[in-house]
Short mmCIF file of C-alpha atoms and ligand atoms in Angstrom, two decimals:
data_model
loop_
_atom_site.label_atom_id
_atom_site.label_comp_id
_atom_site.label_asym_id
_atom_site.label_seq_id
_atom_site.Cartn_x
_atom_site.Cartn_y
_atom_site.Cartn_z
CA MET I 1 106.80 41.19 -76.48
CA PHE I 2 108.61 43.40 -73.99
CA GLN I 3 110.61 41.88 -71.14
CA LYS I 4 110.46 44.85 -68.82
CA ILE I 5 108.34 48.00 -68.82
CA LEU I 6 109.19 51.14 -66.89
CA ILE I 7 106.14 53.06 -65.66
CA ALA I 8 106.81 56.79 -65.73
CA ASN I 9 103.89 57.93 -63.59
CA ARG I 10 102.37 57.72 -60.12
CA GLY I 11 99.06 57.19 -58.33
CA GLU I 12 96.18 55.13 -59.63
CA ILE I 13 97.36 55.09 -63.24
CA ALA I 14 100.79 53.70 -62.31
CA LEU I 15 99.00 50.86 -60.52
CA ARG I 16 96.60 50.41 -63.45
CA VAL I 17 99.50 49.95 -65.89
CA LEU I 18 101.39 47.73 -63.45
CA ARG I 19 98.40 45.38 -63.23
CA ALA I 20 98.26 45.07 -67.02
CA CYS I 21 102.00 44.28 -67.16
CA LYS I 22 101.65 41.60 -64.48
CA GLU I 23 98.81 39.96 -66.37
CA LEU I 24 100.94 39.87 -69.51
CA GLY I 25 103.90 38.41 -67.62
CA ILE I 26 106.05 41.50 -68.15
CA GLN I 27 108.53 42.66 -65.49
CA THR I 28 107.86 46.12 -64.05
CA VAL I 29 110.01 49.03 -62.97
CA VAL I 30 108.53 52.12 -61.39
CA VAL I 31 110.21 55.46 -60.91
CA HIS I 32 109.11 57.67 -58.05
CA SER I 33 109.89 60.86 -56.17
CA THR I 34 110.95 60.85 -52.53
CA ALA I 35 107.34 61.80 -51.66
CA ASP I 36 106.02 58.57 -53.17
CA ALA I 37 108.30 56.00 -51.54
CA ASP I 38 105.27 54.50 -49.72
CA ALA I 39 102.96 54.36 -52.72
CA MET I 40 101.15 51.12 -53.49
CA HIS I 41 102.61 50.78 -57.00
CA VAL I 42 106.13 51.15 -55.60
CA ARG I 43 105.44 48.28 -53.21
CA LEU I 44 103.97 46.07 -55.92
CA ALA I 45 106.53 46.67 -58.68
CA ASP I 46 109.36 44.26 -59.34
CA GLU I 47 111.88 47.10 -59.14
CA SER I 48 111.74 50.76 -58.20
CA VAL I 49 114.06 53.68 -58.73
CA CYS I 50 113.85 56.95 -56.80
CA ILE I 51 114.44 59.69 -59.37
CA GLY I 52 114.28 62.88 -57.35
CA PRO I 53 112.62 65.22 -54.89
CA PRO I 54 108.85 65.85 -54.72
CA PRO I 55 108.41 68.65 -57.31
CA SER I 56 107.34 67.03 -60.60
CA ARG I 57 109.85 68.99 -62.66
CA ASP I 58 112.67 67.37 -60.66
CA SER I 59 111.23 63.84 -60.77
CA TYR I 60 108.26 62.77 -62.93
CA LEU I 61 109.14 65.34 -65.62
CA ASN I 62 112.89 64.75 -65.47
CA ILE I 63 113.57 63.02 -68.80
CA HIS I 64 117.27 62.36 -68.13
CA GLN I 65 116.60 60.64 -64.83
CA ILE I 66 113.93 58.46 -66.41
CA VAL I 67 116.14 57.44 -69.33
CA ALA I 68 118.93 56.68 -66.84
CA ALA I 69 116.51 54.52 -64.83
CA CYS I 70 115.67 52.58 -68.01
CA GLU I 71 119.33 51.98 -68.70
CA ILE I 72 120.16 50.93 -65.14
CA THR I 73 117.27 48.46 -64.97
CA GLY I 74 117.35 47.31 -68.59
CA ALA I 75 113.74 48.32 -69.31
CA ASP I 76 112.90 48.00 -72.99
CA ALA I 77 109.76 50.14 -72.99
CA VAL I 78 108.17 53.03 -71.09
CA HIS I 79 104.49 53.50 -70.35
CA PRO I 80 103.86 57.20 -69.62
CA GLY I 81 100.29 56.90 -68.22
CA TYR I 82 98.44 60.21 -68.60
CA GLY I 83 99.64 63.71 -67.70
CA PHE I 84 103.37 64.22 -66.96
CA LEU I 85 105.38 63.17 -70.07
CA SER I 86 102.58 61.30 -71.84
CA GLU I 87 102.16 63.95 -74.54
CA ASN I 88 105.75 65.14 -74.69
CA ALA I 89 107.06 64.56 -78.23
CA LYS I 90 110.65 65.20 -77.18
CA PHE I 91 110.42 62.44 -74.58
CA ALA I 92 109.13 60.01 -77.22
CA ASP I 93 111.98 61.02 -79.57
CA ILE I 94 114.67 60.69 -76.89
CA LEU I 95 113.45 57.22 -75.92
CA ALA I 96 113.46 56.18 -79.58
CA ALA I 97 117.03 57.46 -79.90
CA HIS I 98 117.97 55.19 -76.96
CA ASN I 99 116.20 52.19 -78.51
CA ILE I 100 113.57 52.21 -75.79
CA THR I 101 109.96 51.91 -76.96
CA PHE I 102 107.59 54.68 -75.96
CA ILE I 103 104.19 53.05 -75.42
CA GLY I 104 102.24 55.60 -77.41
CA PRO I 105 102.24 57.21 -80.85
CA SER I 106 105.26 58.62 -82.68
CA GLY I 107 106.78 61.93 -81.59
CA ASP I 108 105.53 63.43 -84.86
CA HIS I 109 101.91 62.49 -84.22
CA ILE I 110 102.14 63.86 -80.68
CA ARG I 111 103.57 67.11 -82.07
CA VAL I 112 100.82 67.58 -84.67
CA MET I 113 98.03 67.00 -82.14
CA GLY I 114 99.76 69.09 -79.45
CA ASP I 115 99.46 72.20 -81.59
CA LYS I 116 95.76 72.95 -81.65
CA ILE I 117 95.77 74.85 -84.94
CA GLU I 118 97.75 72.09 -86.65
CA ALA I 119 95.51 69.46 -85.04
CA LYS I 120 92.37 71.14 -86.33
CA ARG I 121 93.82 71.43 -89.85
CA THR I 122 94.78 67.77 -89.78
CA ALA I 123 91.35 66.73 -88.49
CA LYS I 124 89.66 68.70 -91.27
CA ARG I 125 91.91 67.13 -93.89
CA LEU I 126 91.04 63.67 -92.55
CA GLY I 127 87.30 64.32 -92.86
CA ILE I 128 86.58 64.94 -89.17
CA PRO I 129 83.96 67.68 -88.63
CA VAL I 130 85.44 70.77 -86.94
CA VAL I 131 84.03 73.91 -85.29
CA PRO I 132 83.64 76.73 -87.86
CA GLY I 133 86.38 79.30 -87.34
CA SER I 134 89.63 80.85 -88.54
CA ASP I 135 91.84 78.70 -90.71
CA GLY I 136 94.89 79.34 -88.57
CA ALA I 137 96.36 81.85 -86.15
CA VAL I 138 94.82 85.31 -86.05
CA THR I 139 96.86 88.35 -85.10
CA GLU I 140 95.15 91.36 -86.70
CA GLU I 141 92.04 92.79 -85.12
CA ARG I 142 90.55 93.55 -88.54
CA GLU I 143 90.92 89.97 -89.63
CA ALA I 144 89.43 88.77 -86.33
CA LYS I 145 86.39 90.99 -86.85
CA ARG I 146 85.91 89.77 -90.39
CA ILE I 147 86.06 86.09 -89.35
CA ALA I 148 83.79 86.63 -86.34
CA ALA I 149 81.21 88.40 -88.50
CA GLU I 150 81.38 85.55 -90.99
CA ILE I 151 80.84 82.73 -88.45
CA GLY I 152 78.53 84.84 -86.26
CA TYR I 153 78.74 85.79 -82.57
CA PRO I 154 79.38 84.58 -79.94
CA VAL I 155 82.93 83.44 -80.73
CA ILE I 156 85.69 81.94 -78.59
CA ILE I 157 89.36 82.86 -78.84
CA LYS I 158 91.65 79.97 -78.00
CA ALA I 159 95.40 79.57 -77.54
CA SER I 160 97.10 77.34 -80.09
CA ALA I 161 99.39 76.00 -77.39
CA GLY I 162 96.50 75.79 -74.92
CA GLY I 163 95.65 73.03 -72.51
CA GLY I 164 93.68 72.43 -69.35
CA GLY I 165 91.04 74.91 -70.46
CA ARG I 166 93.42 77.87 -70.10
CA GLY I 167 93.84 80.82 -72.46
CA MET I 168 90.24 80.93 -73.76
CA LYS I 169 88.05 84.04 -74.04
CA VAL I 170 84.47 84.40 -75.26
CA ALA I 171 83.36 87.49 -77.21
CA ARG I 172 79.61 88.06 -77.53
CA SER I 173 79.80 91.06 -79.83
CA GLU I 174 82.24 93.02 -81.96
CA ALA I 175 82.64 95.42 -79.04
CA ASP I 176 84.01 92.55 -76.87
CA LEU I 177 86.32 91.22 -79.53
CA GLU I 178 89.21 93.66 -79.25
CA VAL I 179 89.68 93.13 -75.50
CA ALA I 180 89.11 89.37 -75.77
CA LEU I 181 91.75 89.06 -78.49
CA GLN I 182 94.29 91.06 -76.53
CA THR I 183 93.70 89.24 -73.23
CA ALA I 184 93.73 85.81 -74.87
CA ARG I 185 97.03 86.62 -76.60
CA SER I 186 98.77 87.99 -73.55
CA GLU I 187 97.51 85.13 -71.35
CA ALA I 188 98.62 82.56 -73.92
CA GLY I 189 102.03 84.20 -74.18
CA ALA I 190 102.46 84.23 -70.41
CA ALA I 191 101.16 80.68 -69.83
CA PHE I 192 102.58 78.83 -72.83
CA GLY I 193 105.34 81.09 -74.21
CA ASP I 194 103.42 81.21 -77.50
CA ASP I 195 100.82 83.90 -78.13
CA ALA I 196 99.24 82.35 -81.25
CA VAL I 197 95.45 82.31 -80.94
CA TYR I 198 92.60 81.26 -83.21
CA ILE I 199 88.88 81.93 -83.39
CA GLU I 200 85.97 79.51 -83.27
CA LYS I 201 82.21 79.73 -83.11
CA TYR I 202 81.20 79.53 -79.46
CA LEU I 203 78.69 76.76 -78.89
CA GLU I 204 76.18 77.68 -76.19
CA LYS I 205 74.97 74.34 -74.85
CA PRO I 206 77.12 71.53 -76.17
CA ARG I 207 77.88 68.16 -74.68
CA HIS I 208 81.47 66.88 -74.51
CA ILE I 209 81.58 63.60 -76.40
CA GLU I 210 84.85 61.83 -77.16
CA VAL I 211 85.63 58.80 -79.27
CA GLN I 212 88.18 56.20 -78.13
CA VAL I 213 90.32 55.17 -81.08
CA PHE I 214 93.27 52.87 -81.66
CA GLY I 215 95.67 52.58 -84.57
CA ASP I 216 98.02 49.67 -85.18
CA GLY I 217 100.60 51.92 -86.87
CA ALA I 218 100.24 49.89 -90.05
CA GLY I 219 97.19 51.57 -91.51
CA ARG I 220 94.44 49.95 -89.46
CA GLY I 221 92.18 51.97 -87.18
CA VAL I 222 89.30 50.99 -84.91
CA HIS I 223 87.00 52.84 -82.51
CA PHE I 224 85.72 51.69 -79.13
CA GLY I 225 82.65 53.92 -79.05
CA GLU I 226 82.24 57.19 -77.21
CA ARG I 227 82.27 58.60 -73.71
CA ASP I 228 80.17 61.49 -72.52
CA CYS I 229 82.24 63.77 -70.27
CA SER I 230 79.94 66.78 -70.16
CA LEU I 231 79.88 67.00 -66.37
CA GLN I 232 82.84 69.29 -65.81
CA ARG I 233 84.03 71.89 -63.38
CA ARG I 234 86.52 74.45 -64.69
CA HIS I 235 87.00 72.28 -67.76
CA GLN I 236 87.99 69.35 -65.55
CA LYS I 237 85.93 66.20 -66.03
CA VAL I 238 84.13 65.02 -62.91
CA TRP I 239 81.80 62.22 -64.09
CA GLU I 240 82.11 60.26 -67.33
CA GLU I 241 79.83 57.72 -68.90
CA ALA I 242 79.62 55.36 -71.84
CA PRO I 243 77.62 55.26 -73.98
CA SER I 244 76.48 58.89 -74.14
CA PRO I 245 72.81 59.27 -73.12
CA ALA I 246 72.50 61.72 -76.04
CA LEU I 247 73.53 59.54 -78.98
CA ASN I 248 71.62 56.89 -80.90
CA ALA I 249 73.23 53.82 -82.45
CA GLU I 250 73.32 55.41 -85.89
CA GLU I 251 75.15 58.55 -84.70
CA ARG I 252 77.57 56.36 -82.73
CA ALA I 253 78.42 54.18 -85.71
CA HIS I 254 78.76 57.24 -87.93
CA ILE I 255 81.15 59.30 -85.78
CA GLY I 256 83.05 56.18 -84.73
CA GLY I 257 83.54 55.23 -88.36
CA VAL I 258 84.75 58.72 -89.28
CA CYS I 259 87.31 58.62 -86.44
CA ALA I 260 88.52 55.09 -87.16
CA ARG I 261 89.11 55.95 -90.83
CA ALA I 262 90.98 59.11 -89.89
CA ILE I 263 93.27 57.15 -87.55
CA ALA I 264 93.93 54.60 -90.27
CA ASP I 265 94.73 57.34 -92.83
CA LEU I 266 97.04 59.04 -90.37
CA GLY I 267 98.97 55.80 -89.80
CA TYR I 268 98.53 56.43 -86.10
CA SER I 269 99.84 53.95 -83.56
CA GLY I 270 98.31 53.20 -80.16
CA ALA I 271 95.49 54.72 -78.12
CA GLY I 272 93.99 58.11 -78.80
CA THR I 273 90.90 60.10 -77.99
CA ILE I 274 89.19 62.40 -80.44
CA GLU I 275 87.23 65.00 -78.51
CA PHE I 276 84.11 66.73 -79.82
CA LEU I 277 81.55 69.21 -78.73
CA TYR I 278 78.11 67.94 -79.72
CA GLU I 279 75.14 70.21 -80.24
CA ASN I 280 71.87 69.79 -82.17
CA GLY I 281 72.95 66.50 -83.68
CA GLU I 282 76.29 67.86 -84.99
CA PHE I 283 79.83 66.95 -83.92
CA TYR I 284 82.59 69.55 -83.75
CA PHE I 285 86.21 68.41 -83.24
CA ILE I 286 88.03 70.28 -80.46
CA GLU I 287 91.19 68.27 -79.90
CA MET I 288 92.85 64.88 -79.93
CA ASN I 289 94.64 63.42 -76.93
CA THR I 290 97.44 61.10 -77.93
CA ARG I 291 97.46 58.97 -74.79
CA LEU I 292 95.35 56.87 -72.44
CA GLN I 293 92.64 58.94 -70.71
CA VAL I 294 91.69 58.99 -67.04
CA GLU I 295 88.19 57.84 -68.03
CA HIS I 296 89.25 54.85 -70.17
CA PRO I 297 87.70 52.31 -67.71
CA VAL I 298 84.11 53.14 -68.76
CA THR I 299 85.03 52.03 -72.28
CA GLU I 300 86.65 48.89 -70.89
CA ALA I 301 83.49 48.17 -68.89
CA ILE I 302 81.17 48.28 -71.91
CA THR I 303 83.54 46.52 -74.35
CA GLY I 304 85.24 44.04 -71.99
CA ILE I 305 88.59 44.90 -73.58
CA ASP I 306 91.68 45.89 -71.58
CA LEU I 307 92.94 49.02 -73.35
CA VAL I 308 96.34 48.94 -71.64
CA HIS I 309 96.90 45.39 -72.89
CA GLU I 310 96.09 46.72 -76.38
CA GLN I 311 98.53 49.62 -75.98
CA ILE I 312 101.32 47.23 -74.97
CA ARG I 313 100.51 44.80 -77.80
CA VAL I 314 100.49 47.52 -80.43
CA ALA I 315 103.71 49.14 -79.16
CA SER I 316 105.51 45.78 -79.19
CA GLY I 317 104.53 45.25 -82.83
CA GLY I 318 101.91 42.60 -82.07
CA GLY I 319 99.03 44.59 -83.55
CA LEU I 320 95.53 44.96 -82.16
CA SER I 321 93.83 41.87 -80.71
CA VAL I 322 90.46 42.91 -82.15
CA ARG I 323 88.88 43.96 -85.43
CA GLN I 324 86.09 46.52 -85.52
CA GLU I 325 83.44 43.82 -85.83
CA ASP I 326 84.72 42.13 -82.65
CA ILE I 327 84.07 45.25 -80.57
CA ARG I 328 80.57 45.02 -79.07
CA PHE I 329 78.99 47.43 -76.64
CA GLN I 330 77.23 45.98 -73.63
CA GLY I 331 75.30 47.91 -71.03
CA HIS I 332 76.21 51.21 -69.46
CA ALA I 333 79.13 52.42 -67.33
CA ILE I 334 79.71 55.52 -65.20
CA GLU I 335 82.95 56.74 -63.63
CA CYS I 336 83.18 59.14 -60.67
CA ARG I 337 86.53 60.83 -60.08
CA ILE I 338 87.19 60.84 -56.36
CA ASN I 339 89.43 63.72 -55.44
CA ALA I 340 90.99 64.63 -52.12
CA GLU I 341 89.15 67.95 -52.13
CA ASP I 342 86.45 69.77 -50.24
CA PRO I 343 83.25 68.77 -52.06
CA ARG I 344 81.94 72.38 -52.03
CA THR I 345 84.99 74.61 -52.43
CA PHE I 346 87.19 72.04 -54.22
CA THR I 347 90.24 73.12 -52.25
CA PRO I 348 92.73 70.25 -52.03
CA SER I 349 92.65 68.21 -48.83
CA PRO I 350 95.91 66.27 -48.56
CA GLY I 351 96.73 64.37 -45.36
CA THR I 352 96.50 60.91 -43.87
CA ILE I 353 93.66 58.59 -44.83
CA THR I 354 92.76 56.97 -41.53
CA HIS I 355 90.31 54.50 -43.03
CA PHE I 356 89.72 53.47 -46.65
CA HIS I 357 86.99 51.01 -47.53
CA THR I 358 85.94 50.43 -51.12
CA PRO I 359 82.59 49.10 -52.33
CA GLY I 360 82.35 45.73 -54.05
CA GLY I 361 79.93 43.40 -55.76
CA LEU I 362 78.84 42.83 -59.34
CA GLY I 363 79.68 45.60 -61.76
CA ILE I 364 81.94 47.58 -59.40
CA ARG I 365 85.54 48.55 -60.12
CA VAL I 366 87.71 50.83 -58.00
CA ASP I 367 91.01 52.05 -59.45
CA SER I 368 92.98 53.65 -56.65
CA GLY I 369 96.50 53.60 -55.30
CA VAL I 370 95.63 54.63 -51.74
CA TYR I 371 95.02 52.55 -48.61
CA SER I 372 94.22 52.98 -44.88
CA GLY I 373 97.13 54.81 -43.26
CA TYR I 374 98.36 56.29 -46.56
CA LYS I 375 99.51 59.90 -46.42
CA ILE I 376 98.51 61.88 -49.52
CA PRO I 377 101.42 64.14 -50.46
CA PRO I 378 100.46 67.76 -51.22
CA TYR I 379 102.54 68.04 -54.41
CA TYR I 380 100.39 66.35 -57.05
CA ASP I 381 96.97 66.09 -58.63
CA SER I 382 94.20 65.48 -56.08
CA LEU I 383 92.70 62.42 -57.82
CA ILE I 384 92.87 59.55 -55.32
CA GLY I 385 90.65 57.04 -57.02
CA LYS I 386 87.99 56.28 -59.57
CA LEU I 387 84.77 54.41 -58.98
CA ILE I 388 83.54 52.70 -62.13
CA VAL I 389 80.13 51.07 -62.16
CA HIS I 390 78.66 48.89 -64.90
CA GLY I 391 75.06 47.78 -65.37
CA ARG I 392 72.97 46.22 -68.13
CA ASN I 393 71.44 49.63 -68.84
CA ARG I 394 71.71 53.17 -67.51
CA VAL I 395 68.95 52.71 -64.93
CA GLU I 396 70.63 49.65 -63.42
CA CYS I 397 74.00 51.41 -63.55
CA MET I 398 72.63 54.40 -61.60
CA MET I 399 71.00 52.13 -58.97
CA ARG I 400 74.26 50.29 -58.51
CA LEU I 401 76.24 53.54 -58.37
CA ARG I 402 74.02 54.89 -55.61
CA ARG I 403 74.56 51.71 -53.60
CA ALA I 404 78.33 51.73 -54.22
CA LEU I 405 78.64 55.38 -53.13
CA ASP I 406 76.86 54.51 -49.87
CA GLU I 407 79.44 51.81 -49.16
CA PHE I 408 82.51 53.91 -49.94
CA VAL I 409 84.34 55.13 -46.83
CA VAL I 410 87.30 57.52 -46.87
CA ASP I 411 88.10 58.93 -43.42
CA GLY I 412 90.71 61.47 -42.35
CA ILE I 413 90.51 63.75 -45.39
CA LYS I 414 87.79 65.48 -47.38
CA THR I 415 86.75 63.96 -50.69
CA THR I 416 84.32 64.66 -53.52
CA LEU I 417 82.22 61.57 -52.59
CA PRO I 418 79.36 63.71 -51.12
CA LEU I 419 79.05 65.55 -54.46
CA PHE I 420 78.45 62.25 -56.27
CA ARG I 421 75.90 61.19 -53.65
CA ASP I 422 73.99 64.40 -54.48
CA LEU I 423 74.36 64.00 -58.24
CA VAL I 424 73.12 60.43 -58.32
CA GLY I 425 69.82 61.59 -56.82
CA ASN I 426 69.34 64.51 -59.22
CA ALA I 427 66.52 64.36 -61.79
CA ASP I 428 68.53 65.92 -64.68
CA ILE I 429 71.35 63.44 -64.12
CA ALA I 430 68.88 60.56 -63.87
CA ASN I 431 67.43 61.65 -67.22
CA GLY I 432 70.85 62.19 -68.77
CA GLU I 433 69.89 65.78 -69.50
CA TYR I 434 72.97 67.90 -69.01
CA ASP I 435 75.44 69.92 -71.07
CA ILE I 436 78.99 71.14 -70.33
CA HIS I 437 77.69 74.04 -68.20
CA TRP I 438 75.23 72.01 -66.12
CA LEU I 439 77.57 71.19 -63.21
CA GLU I 440 78.89 74.73 -62.75
CA LYS I 441 75.33 76.07 -62.65
CA TYR I 442 74.28 73.35 -60.21
CA LEU I 443 77.21 74.15 -57.91
CA ALA I 444 76.50 77.89 -58.07
CA GLU I 445 72.85 77.30 -57.10
CA GLU I 446 73.85 75.04 -54.19
CA ASP I 447 75.95 77.79 -52.62
P1 ADP X 1 91.95 72.44 -73.49
O1 ADP X 1 92.99 71.75 -74.31
O2 ADP X 1 92.49 73.68 -72.85
O3 ADP X 1 91.24 71.54 -72.55
P2 ADP X 1 89.74 72.37 -75.40
O4 ADP X 1 89.85 72.88 -76.78
O5 ADP X 1 89.72 70.89 -75.22
O6 ADP X 1 90.89 73.04 -74.54
O7 ADP X 1 88.48 72.99 -74.73
C1 ADP X 1 88.23 72.83 -73.35
C2 ADP X 1 86.79 73.15 -73.04
O8 ADP X 1 86.45 74.50 -73.43
C3 ADP X 1 85.78 72.29 -73.77
O9 ADP X 1 85.55 71.05 -73.13
C4 ADP X 1 84.55 73.21 -73.71
O10 ADP X 1 84.02 73.16 -72.41
C5 ADP X 1 85.13 74.58 -73.92
N1 ADP X 1 85.17 74.94 -75.36
C6 ADP X 1 86.19 74.79 -76.22
N2 ADP X 1 85.87 75.21 -77.47
C7 ADP X 1 84.60 75.66 -77.40
C8 ADP X 1 83.67 76.21 -78.36
N3 ADP X 1 84.00 76.39 -79.62
N4 ADP X 1 82.43 76.52 -77.92
C9 ADP X 1 82.08 76.34 -76.61
N5 ADP X 1 82.90 75.84 -75.67
C10 ADP X 1 84.14 75.50 -76.04
#
């Protein structure tokens, strides 16, 4: 087991990882920018190292500073959290070259899954169902037209190097295709420095369903069921739940089994998420995230397993603590992402939190790094906390969520809490009847 883990992140996830380390009796080091000197995880860590000024590129993305912090403090492993360097293959390679363990998969696995065309090819080879589309990058308009005609309109053009929902264009007819191809390529080139694009069938009303997987790096793979993250705004997840209201036990076992086998065949190590669009009973792979996800707590709630403990165990060579048959699903869990944003316009609302009171009671978990008097710096993501509610079934979970939202107080800044108070009373949400476009339509109608 590791003696000392350096946490290369900030906010709620830094605290989340720190808690897991403390439970396992592992010493902690956190790195932080000058803007985060007062953060909760900095106060709670055994050691902290200031690695630079507020902009992420000079601090949380500064690989040399982080490696230096490991060497100064004698950390033997790094947990990257999510975002920042968590899916940076070069970072994983550099740590390995310094004999520091990256708590995550190998640089090679990160690289394969970071290139969307390569990821899709790999998924297909491993028996994971994919969206019908081009076999690789498409450059010629003639070829694009031929493929689109073959799979049928509408189609979506996506950037191979894409991320965060950027660089995607939908074409509803051959007449749209030329412009869509050109815009997607120039946007991809400008945003990612790589103008490779590919074509897929555009699914009209899918749900976003993702499977939590784990590999032990020695040929064993397990799944922890799925999460439904269909409630999104601008491709950003807002509300996540497990299990998905749309799947039955048979579908769950089937897609979970497919994913677990793929992870085993790949020789993958650590946590991963295989993301699908789901429509009319079919799953279509869209991408794999090679890290812990923001929404991992809903899986923890229904399985009772600490996924960060598992990540640390696997990375230290201790293997997984569970076999597939030990993983049981109990009840229902929902997570609301609480952002420091205007609940209508979603413009960021940094500033001082004058009062912060979290709900409690059975089935309630709040993951947050903020406190009364904390000043939210304007430089980073606006997520300030996550409310995770667990109940014996979805109805109980929703009742408890409504009650928890009523108790939650965040004064001094605007937050997305009012949005969740509206959603929890909505009939479609109560019935679990929503697709990936539902929230955007709902917000447009509210205006
Ligand atoms: P990114 O890495 O940029 O997040 P993804 O491939 O994960 O890109 O897609 C992001 C979102 O775009 C999906 O959650 C979905 O809303 C939409 N999307 C992607 N591919 C398709 C498709 N083939 N049909 C319909 N919507 C899609």
